Amino acid sequence: MRILHSGSAGTLESSDVLITVERNPAKGVVIELESISEARFGNRIREVIKETLKKLQVEDVKVRVQDRSALDCTIRARLTAAVFRAAGIEKYPWEELE
Amino acid sequence: MKLRRTMLYVPGNSAAMVKDAHIYRPDTVMFDLEDSVSYREKDAARFLVYQTLRTIDYGGVETAVRINGLDTPYGKDDIEAMVRARPNIIRIPKTEKAQDVADVETEIERVERKIGLPIGTIKLFAAIETPLGVLNAREIACSSSRLLGIALGAEDLVTSLRTTRSKDGIELHYARSQVLYAARVAGINAIDTVYSNVQDEEGFLAEVRLIKQLGFDGKSVIQPNQIKLVHRVYTPTEEEIHKALRVLEAIREAESKGSGVIALDGRMIDKPVVERARWTIELAKASGVVPEEVKP
């Protein structure tokens, strides 16, 4: 999936995460993480972000993650929404998302 | 017996509520993709509920999702995602005729077939929120074997009726009766509307007592602190349980003696009395105030 412009999803409320994705042509995946639990869960959050991007077939992207102790499933949901918004796609391929 | 005394509305785009709602132990958690979610956030809420339902163990609490109508740009995607997320129930908003249920059922079945889920796995609830829906309550209630219940939604309804909600609920008298009778004809649950003034505990309790007396199985609630109040009203009292157990004991004794006429404390016990006693014990068991092994 191609990122066309900046897109974000989520909130800064507790248990949520605000994720913003931007184009990053030919520079791969860059993750900027801001989290109160970075020391404990930073690696895990990055792993979830990378796995989700791989599933969505997004390769060159800058991801800003403002985490408020979100669960993995919340991170996946917010990143997916941000990516589809940034790709300008409103027809969701549910089979591939499973 | 599955109790549905409380169906707790949870805004579908609230990450904290979506993951934690079950800890308040409502009988059903209902994730809302419809009115509580703004148009700009419909996609995000759908992804959030989808991912969370697939991940979290709700500890035996029944899960439902209120989808957007099929007459909106969101309804079809909601069904596509939610059947895959497998809540117990999909709740249809603003149901006005049997065809509305059939249309949703067709979409659900299409996805069930596609993903290899047994047809009929996802159950349905239909919300009745318009004058036409109220008038067609019976055909709606009898429209599908997936339907577990119908629920009155009063906020839109009173606006259509050109009135407002009052404390005694006189404006809802006809709609409540119609929904209840339709549900009983169909043999499904009847669930009452929300009480929006969360500060007014006294008014809320009065409404819960009213709808219980009318015969409703439960109520949609919007605040976790309303759950205990509803459950308390619906839990049979010690006196009611004692009386019901005595009726059932008298029945068993009469049956063992082959006696056709049964009396207790000088009063005849007929079939409706026995049925009510059985219902009281079932409700008491399901509410956890009578052990499961007590014979109904």
Coordinates of C-alpha atoms in Angstrom, one line a residue:
Chain A
M1 CA 0.0 0.0 0.0
R2 CA 1.3 3.4 -0.9
I3 CA 1.3 6.3 1.6
L4 CA 0.1 9.4 -0.3
H5 CA -0.1 11.9 2.4
S6 CA 0.0 12.3 6.2
G7 CA -2.7 10.4 8.1
S8 CA -3.4 9.8 11.8
A9 CA -5.7 7.9 14.0
G10 CA -6.3 7.5 17.8
T11 CA -6.3 9.9 20.7
L12 CA -4.0 11.0 23.6
E13 CA -6.5 9.5 26.1
S14 CA -5.4 6.9 28.6
S15 CA -5.2 3.3 27.1
D16 CA -5.1 4.8 23.6
V17 CA -2.4 5.8 21.2
L18 CA -2.2 8.6 18.6
I19 CA -0.4 7.3 15.5
T20 CA 0.6 9.6 12.6
V21 CA 2.1 8.1 9.4
E22 CA 3.9 10.1 6.7
R23 CA 5.6 9.3 3.4
N24 CA 9.2 8.3 3.7
P25 CA 10.3 7.6 0.1
A26 CA 13.0 5.0 -0.3
K27 CA 14.0 5.3 3.3
G28 CA 12.2 2.3 4.8
V29 CA 10.3 2.2 8.1
V30 CA 11.2 4.8 10.7
I31 CA 9.5 4.8 14.0
E32 CA 9.4 7.7 16.5
L33 CA 8.1 6.5 19.8
E34 CA 7.0 8.5 22.7
S35 CA 5.6 6.4 25.5
I36 CA 5.5 6.5 29.3
S37 CA 6.2 2.8 29.3
E38 CA 9.0 2.9 26.7
A39 CA 11.6 1.3 28.9
R40 CA 9.3 -1.7 29.5
F41 CA 7.3 -2.0 26.4
G42 CA 9.2 0.1 23.8
N43 CA 10.5 -3.0 21.9
R44 CA 7.2 -4.7 21.9
I45 CA 5.4 -1.6 20.6
R46 CA 8.0 -1.3 17.7
E47 CA 7.5 -5.0 17.0
V48 CA 3.7 -4.6 16.7
I49 CA 4.1 -1.6 14.5
K50 CA 6.5 -3.4 12.2
E51 CA 4.3 -6.6 12.0
T52 CA 1.3 -4.5 11.2
L53 CA 3.0 -2.5 8.5
K54 CA 4.3 -5.7 7.0
K55 CA 0.8 -7.1 6.9
L56 CA -0.5 -3.9 5.3
Q57 CA 2.5 -4.1 2.8
V58 CA 3.7 -0.6 3.7
E59 CA 7.4 -0.2 3.2
D60 CA 8.5 3.4 3.2
V61 CA 6.9 5.2 6.0
K62 CA 7.6 7.4 9.0
V63 CA 5.5 6.5 12.0
R64 CA 5.0 8.8 15.0
V65 CA 3.6 6.9 18.0
Q66 CA 2.3 8.8 21.0
D67 CA 1.5 6.0 23.3
R68 CA -0.7 6.3 26.4
S69 CA -0.3 2.6 27.5
A70 CA -2.3 1.2 24.7
L71 CA -2.8 -2.6 24.3
D72 CA -1.3 -4.3 21.2
C73 CA -4.7 -4.6 19.7
T74 CA -5.3 -0.9 20.1
I75 CA -2.0 -0.1 18.4
R76 CA -2.8 -2.4 15.5
A77 CA -6.3 -0.8 15.1
R78 CA -5.0 2.8 15.2
L79 CA -2.1 2.1 12.9
T80 CA -4.3 0.4 10.4
A81 CA -6.8 3.3 10.4
A82 CA -3.9 5.8 10.0
V83 CA -2.4 3.9 7.1
F84 CA -5.7 3.5 5.2
R85 CA -6.4 7.2 5.7
A86 CA -2.9 8.1 4.5
A87 CA -3.3 5.9 1.5
G88 CA -6.7 7.4 0.7
I89 CA -8.4 4.0 0.7
E90 CA -11.9 3.5 1.9
K91 CA -12.5 0.1 0.4
Y92 CA -11.1 -2.3 3.0
P93 CA -9.7 -5.6 2.0
W94 CA -11.1 -7.5 5.0
E95 CA -9.8 -10.9 3.8
E96 CA -6.2 -9.6 3.9
L97 CA -6.7 -7.9 7.2
E98 CA -7.7 -11.1 9.0
Chain B
M1 CA -31.2 -19.1 31.2
K2 CA -29.3 -16.2 29.7
L3 CA -30.1 -13.0 31.5
R4 CA -30.1 -9.7 29.6
R5 CA -31.0 -7.3 32.4
T6 CA -28.4 -4.8 31.3
M7 CA -26.9 -4.0 27.9
L8 CA -24.1 -1.5 28.5
Y9 CA -23.5 0.9 25.6
V10 CA -19.8 1.5 25.0
P11 CA -18.7 4.2 22.5
G12 CA -16.8 2.2 19.8
N13 CA -14.0 4.7 19.5
S14 CA -13.1 4.8 23.2
A15 CA -10.0 2.5 23.6
A16 CA -10.3 2.4 27.4
M17 CA -14.0 1.6 27.5
V18 CA -13.8 -1.0 24.7
K19 CA -11.1 -2.9 26.6
D20 CA -12.5 -2.6 30.1
A21 CA -16.3 -2.5 29.9
H22 CA -16.8 -6.1 30.9
I23 CA -15.2 -5.5 34.3
Y24 CA -18.4 -3.8 35.4
R25 CA -20.2 -7.2 34.8
P26 CA -23.2 -6.1 32.7
D27 CA -25.1 -9.0 31.2
T28 CA -24.1 -7.7 27.7
V29 CA -21.5 -5.2 26.6
M30 CA -22.7 -3.4 23.5
F31 CA -20.0 -1.7 21.4
D32 CA -21.5 1.2 19.5
L33 CA -20.4 2.1 16.0
E34 CA -23.5 4.2 15.3
D35 CA -24.6 7.4 17.1
S36 CA -21.8 7.7 19.6
V37 CA -19.2 7.8 16.8
S38 CA -18.7 10.8 14.6
Y39 CA -18.7 10.4 10.8
R40 CA -14.9 11.2 10.7
E41 CA -14.2 8.4 13.2
K42 CA -16.3 5.6 11.8
D43 CA -13.3 3.8 10.2
A44 CA -11.2 4.1 13.3
A45 CA -14.0 2.8 15.7
R46 CA -14.6 -0.1 13.4
F47 CA -10.9 -1.1 13.4
L48 CA -10.7 -0.6 17.2
V49 CA -13.8 -2.8 18.0
Y50 CA -12.6 -5.4 15.4
Q51 CA -9.1 -5.7 16.8
T52 CA -10.2 -5.6 20.4
L53 CA -13.0 -8.2 20.0
R54 CA -10.5 -10.5 18.4
T55 CA -8.1 -10.1 21.2
I56 CA -9.7 -9.6 24.6
D57 CA -11.3 -12.3 26.6
Y58 CA -14.5 -10.7 28.0
G59 CA -14.8 -13.3 30.7
G60 CA -18.1 -14.8 29.7
V61 CA -19.8 -11.4 29.3
E62 CA -22.0 -11.4 26.2
T63 CA -20.8 -9.1 23.4
A64 CA -22.9 -7.1 21.0
V65 CA -22.1 -4.5 18.4
R66 CA -24.5 -1.8 17.3
I67 CA -23.7 -1.3 13.6
N68 CA -24.6 1.6 11.3
G69 CA -27.7 1.0 9.1
L70 CA -27.3 -0.5 5.7
D71 CA -28.8 2.8 4.3
T72 CA -25.5 4.5 5.4
P73 CA -22.1 4.3 3.7
Y74 CA -20.8 2.4 6.8
G75 CA -23.3 -0.5 7.4
K76 CA -21.9 -3.0 5.0
D77 CA -18.3 -2.6 6.1
D78 CA -19.5 -2.8 9.7
I79 CA -21.0 -6.2 9.0
E80 CA -18.0 -7.4 7.0
A81 CA -15.7 -6.5 9.9
M82 CA -17.9 -7.5 12.8
V83 CA -18.8 -11.0 11.5
R84 CA -15.1 -11.6 11.3
A85 CA -14.6 -10.2 14.8
R86 CA -17.4 -12.6 16.1
P87 CA -19.4 -10.8 18.8
N88 CA -22.3 -12.8 20.0
I89 CA -24.8 -10.3 18.7
I90 CA -25.1 -7.6 16.0
R91 CA -27.7 -5.0 16.9
I92 CA -29.5 -3.4 14.0
P93 CA -30.4 0.3 14.5
K94 CA -33.7 2.0 13.6
T95 CA -35.4 -1.2 12.4
E96 CA -38.7 -0.3 10.7
K97 CA -39.8 -3.5 9.0
A98 CA -39.0 -7.2 8.7
Q99 CA -37.1 -6.5 5.5
D100 CA -34.5 -4.5 7.4
V101 CA -33.7 -7.5 9.4
A102 CA -33.7 -9.8 6.3
D103 CA -31.3 -7.4 4.6
V104 CA -28.8 -7.4 7.5
E105 CA -29.2 -11.2 7.8
T106 CA -28.3 -11.6 4.1
E107 CA -25.1 -9.6 4.5
I108 CA -24.2 -11.6 7.7
E109 CA -24.8 -14.9 6.0
R110 CA -22.7 -13.8 3.0
V111 CA -19.7 -13.1 5.3
E112 CA -20.3 -16.2 7.4
R113 CA -20.2 -18.3 4.3
K114 CA -17.1 -16.6 3.0
I115 CA -15.1 -17.2 6.2
G116 CA -16.4 -20.7 6.9
L117 CA -18.4 -19.8 10.0
P118 CA -21.5 -21.9 10.6
I119 CA -24.5 -20.1 9.2
G120 CA -26.5 -18.5 12.1
T121 CA -23.5 -18.1 14.4
I122 CA -24.0 -14.4 14.7
K123 CA -27.3 -13.6 16.5
L124 CA -29.3 -10.4 16.1
F125 CA -31.0 -7.7 18.1
A126 CA -33.3 -5.2 16.5
A127 CA -33.7 -1.7 17.9
I128 CA -37.0 -0.1 17.4
E129 CA -36.7 3.7 17.4
T130 CA -39.3 5.1 15.0
P131 CA -43.1 5.3 14.9
L132 CA -43.1 2.9 11.9
G133 CA -40.9 0.5 13.8
V134 CA -43.2 0.5 16.8
L135 CA -46.2 -0.2 14.6
N136 CA -44.4 -3.0 12.8
A137 CA -42.9 -4.4 16.1
R138 CA -44.6 -7.8 15.7
E139 CA -43.4 -8.5 12.1
I140 CA -39.9 -7.4 13.1
A141 CA -39.8 -9.6 16.2
C142 CA -41.0 -12.6 14.2
S143 CA -38.7 -12.0 11.2
S144 CA -35.6 -14.1 11.9
S145 CA -34.5 -17.1 13.9
R146 CA -31.3 -15.2 14.7
L147 CA -33.2 -12.6 16.6
L148 CA -32.7 -12.9 20.3
G149 CA -34.6 -9.7 21.2
I150 CA -35.9 -6.3 20.3
A151 CA -35.0 -3.1 22.0
L152 CA -36.8 0.1 22.3
G153 CA -34.8 3.3 21.6
A154 CA -36.7 6.2 22.9
E155 CA -34.6 9.3 22.1
D156 CA -35.3 9.3 18.4
L157 CA -38.8 8.1 18.9
V158 CA -40.0 10.9 21.2
T159 CA -38.6 13.4 18.8
S160 CA -40.6 11.9 15.9
L161 CA -43.6 11.9 18.1
R162 CA -43.1 15.6 18.8
T163 CA -42.7 15.2 22.5
T164 CA -39.9 14.7 25.1
R165 CA -39.0 12.1 27.7
S166 CA -40.9 12.6 31.0
K167 CA -40.3 11.2 34.4
D168 CA -43.3 8.9 34.4
G169 CA -42.7 7.9 30.7
I170 CA -46.4 8.4 29.7
E171 CA -45.3 9.2 26.2
L172 CA -43.7 5.8 25.9
H173 CA -46.6 3.8 27.2
Y174 CA -47.8 2.6 23.8
A175 CA -44.4 1.9 22.4
R176 CA -43.3 -0.1 25.4
S177 CA -46.4 -2.2 25.4
Q178 CA -46.2 -2.8 21.6
V179 CA -42.5 -3.8 21.9
L180 CA -43.2 -6.1 24.9
Y181 CA -46.1 -7.8 23.3
A182 CA -44.2 -8.3 20.0
A183 CA -41.3 -9.9 21.9
R184 CA -43.5 -12.2 23.8
V185 CA -45.4 -13.3 20.7
A186 CA -42.0 -14.1 19.1
G187 CA -40.6 -15.7 22.3
I188 CA -37.6 -13.3 22.4
N189 CA -36.2 -10.7 24.8
A190 CA -37.7 -7.2 25.3
I191 CA -35.2 -4.6 26.3
D192 CA -36.1 -1.1 27.4
T193 CA -34.5 2.2 26.3
V194 CA -31.7 4.1 28.1
Y195 CA -32.3 6.6 30.9
S196 CA -30.1 9.5 30.0
N197 CA -30.0 11.6 33.2
V198 CA -27.1 9.7 34.9
Q199 CA -27.3 12.0 37.9
D200 CA -30.9 11.1 38.7
E201 CA -30.6 7.7 40.5
E202 CA -34.1 7.9 42.0
G203 CA -35.7 8.6 38.6
F204 CA -33.6 5.8 37.1
L205 CA -34.7 3.3 39.7
A206 CA -38.4 4.3 39.3
E207 CA -38.1 3.6 35.6
V208 CA -36.4 0.3 36.1
R209 CA -39.2 -0.8 38.5
L210 CA -41.7 0.3 35.9
I211 CA -40.3 -1.6 33.0
K212 CA -39.7 -4.7 35.2
Q213 CA -43.4 -4.5 36.2
L214 CA -44.4 -4.2 32.6
G215 CA -42.5 -7.4 31.8
F216 CA -39.3 -6.2 30.1
D217 CA -36.2 -8.5 30.4
G218 CA -33.8 -5.6 30.9
K219 CA -32.6 -2.2 30.0
S220 CA -30.0 -0.6 27.8
V221 CA -27.7 1.4 30.1
I222 CA -25.1 4.1 29.5
Q223 CA -23.2 4.3 32.7
P224 CA -21.5 1.4 34.6
N225 CA -23.0 2.6 37.9
Q226 CA -26.5 1.9 36.5
I227 CA -25.7 -1.8 36.2
K228 CA -25.9 -2.8 39.8
L229 CA -29.1 -0.8 40.3
V230 CA -30.8 -2.7 37.5
H231 CA -29.5 -6.1 38.7
R232 CA -30.7 -5.3 42.2
V233 CA -34.3 -4.5 41.0
Y234 CA -34.3 -7.7 38.9
T235 CA -33.0 -10.0 41.6
P236 CA -35.9 -11.8 43.3
T237 CA -36.3 -10.9 47.0
E238 CA -35.9 -13.6 49.7
E239 CA -39.6 -13.5 50.3
E240 CA -40.4 -14.1 46.6
I241 CA -37.9 -16.9 46.4
H242 CA -39.3 -18.5 49.6
K243 CA -42.8 -18.3 48.3
A244 CA -41.8 -19.7 44.9
L245 CA -40.0 -22.6 46.5
R246 CA -43.1 -23.4 48.6
V247 CA -45.3 -23.4 45.5
L248 CA -42.9 -25.8 43.7
E249 CA -42.7 -28.0 46.7
A250 CA -46.5 -28.2 47.0
I251 CA -46.7 -29.1 43.3
R252 CA -44.1 -31.9 43.7
E253 CA -46.0 -33.2 46.7
A254 CA -49.3 -33.2 45.0
E255 CA -47.9 -34.9 41.9
S256 CA -46.4 -37.6 44.0
K257 CA -49.7 -38.2 45.7
G258 CA -51.5 -38.2 42.4
S259 CA -53.6 -35.3 43.6
G260 CA -55.1 -33.1 40.8
V261 CA -56.1 -30.1 43.0
I262 CA -53.3 -28.2 44.6
A263 CA -53.7 -25.7 47.4
L264 CA -51.2 -23.8 49.5
D265 CA -52.1 -21.8 52.5
G266 CA -55.8 -22.2 51.6
R267 CA -55.3 -20.8 48.0
M268 CA -55.5 -22.7 44.8
I269 CA -52.3 -23.1 42.8
D270 CA -53.0 -23.0 39.1
K271 CA -50.7 -23.2 36.1
P272 CA -49.8 -19.5 35.8
V273 CA -48.8 -19.5 39.5
V274 CA -46.5 -22.4 39.0
E275 CA -45.0 -20.9 35.9
R276 CA -44.3 -17.6 37.7
A277 CA -42.7 -19.6 40.6
R278 CA -40.5 -21.4 38.1
W279 CA -39.5 -18.1 36.5
T280 CA -38.7 -16.6 39.9
I281 CA -36.3 -19.5 40.7
E282 CA -34.7 -19.4 37.3
L283 CA -34.1 -15.7 37.7
A284 CA -32.8 -16.2 41.2
K285 CA -30.4 -18.9 40.0
A286 CA -29.2 -16.8 37.1
S287 CA -28.7 -13.8 39.5
G288 CA -26.6 -16.1 41.7
V289 CA -28.8 -15.8 44.8
V290 CA -30.1 -19.4 44.6
P291 CA -27.7 -22.4 44.0
E292 CA -27.9 -24.0 40.6
E293 CA -28.9 -27.4 42.1
V294 CA -32.2 -26.1 43.4
K295 CA -35.0 -27.9 41.4
P296 CA -37.3 -25.5 39.4

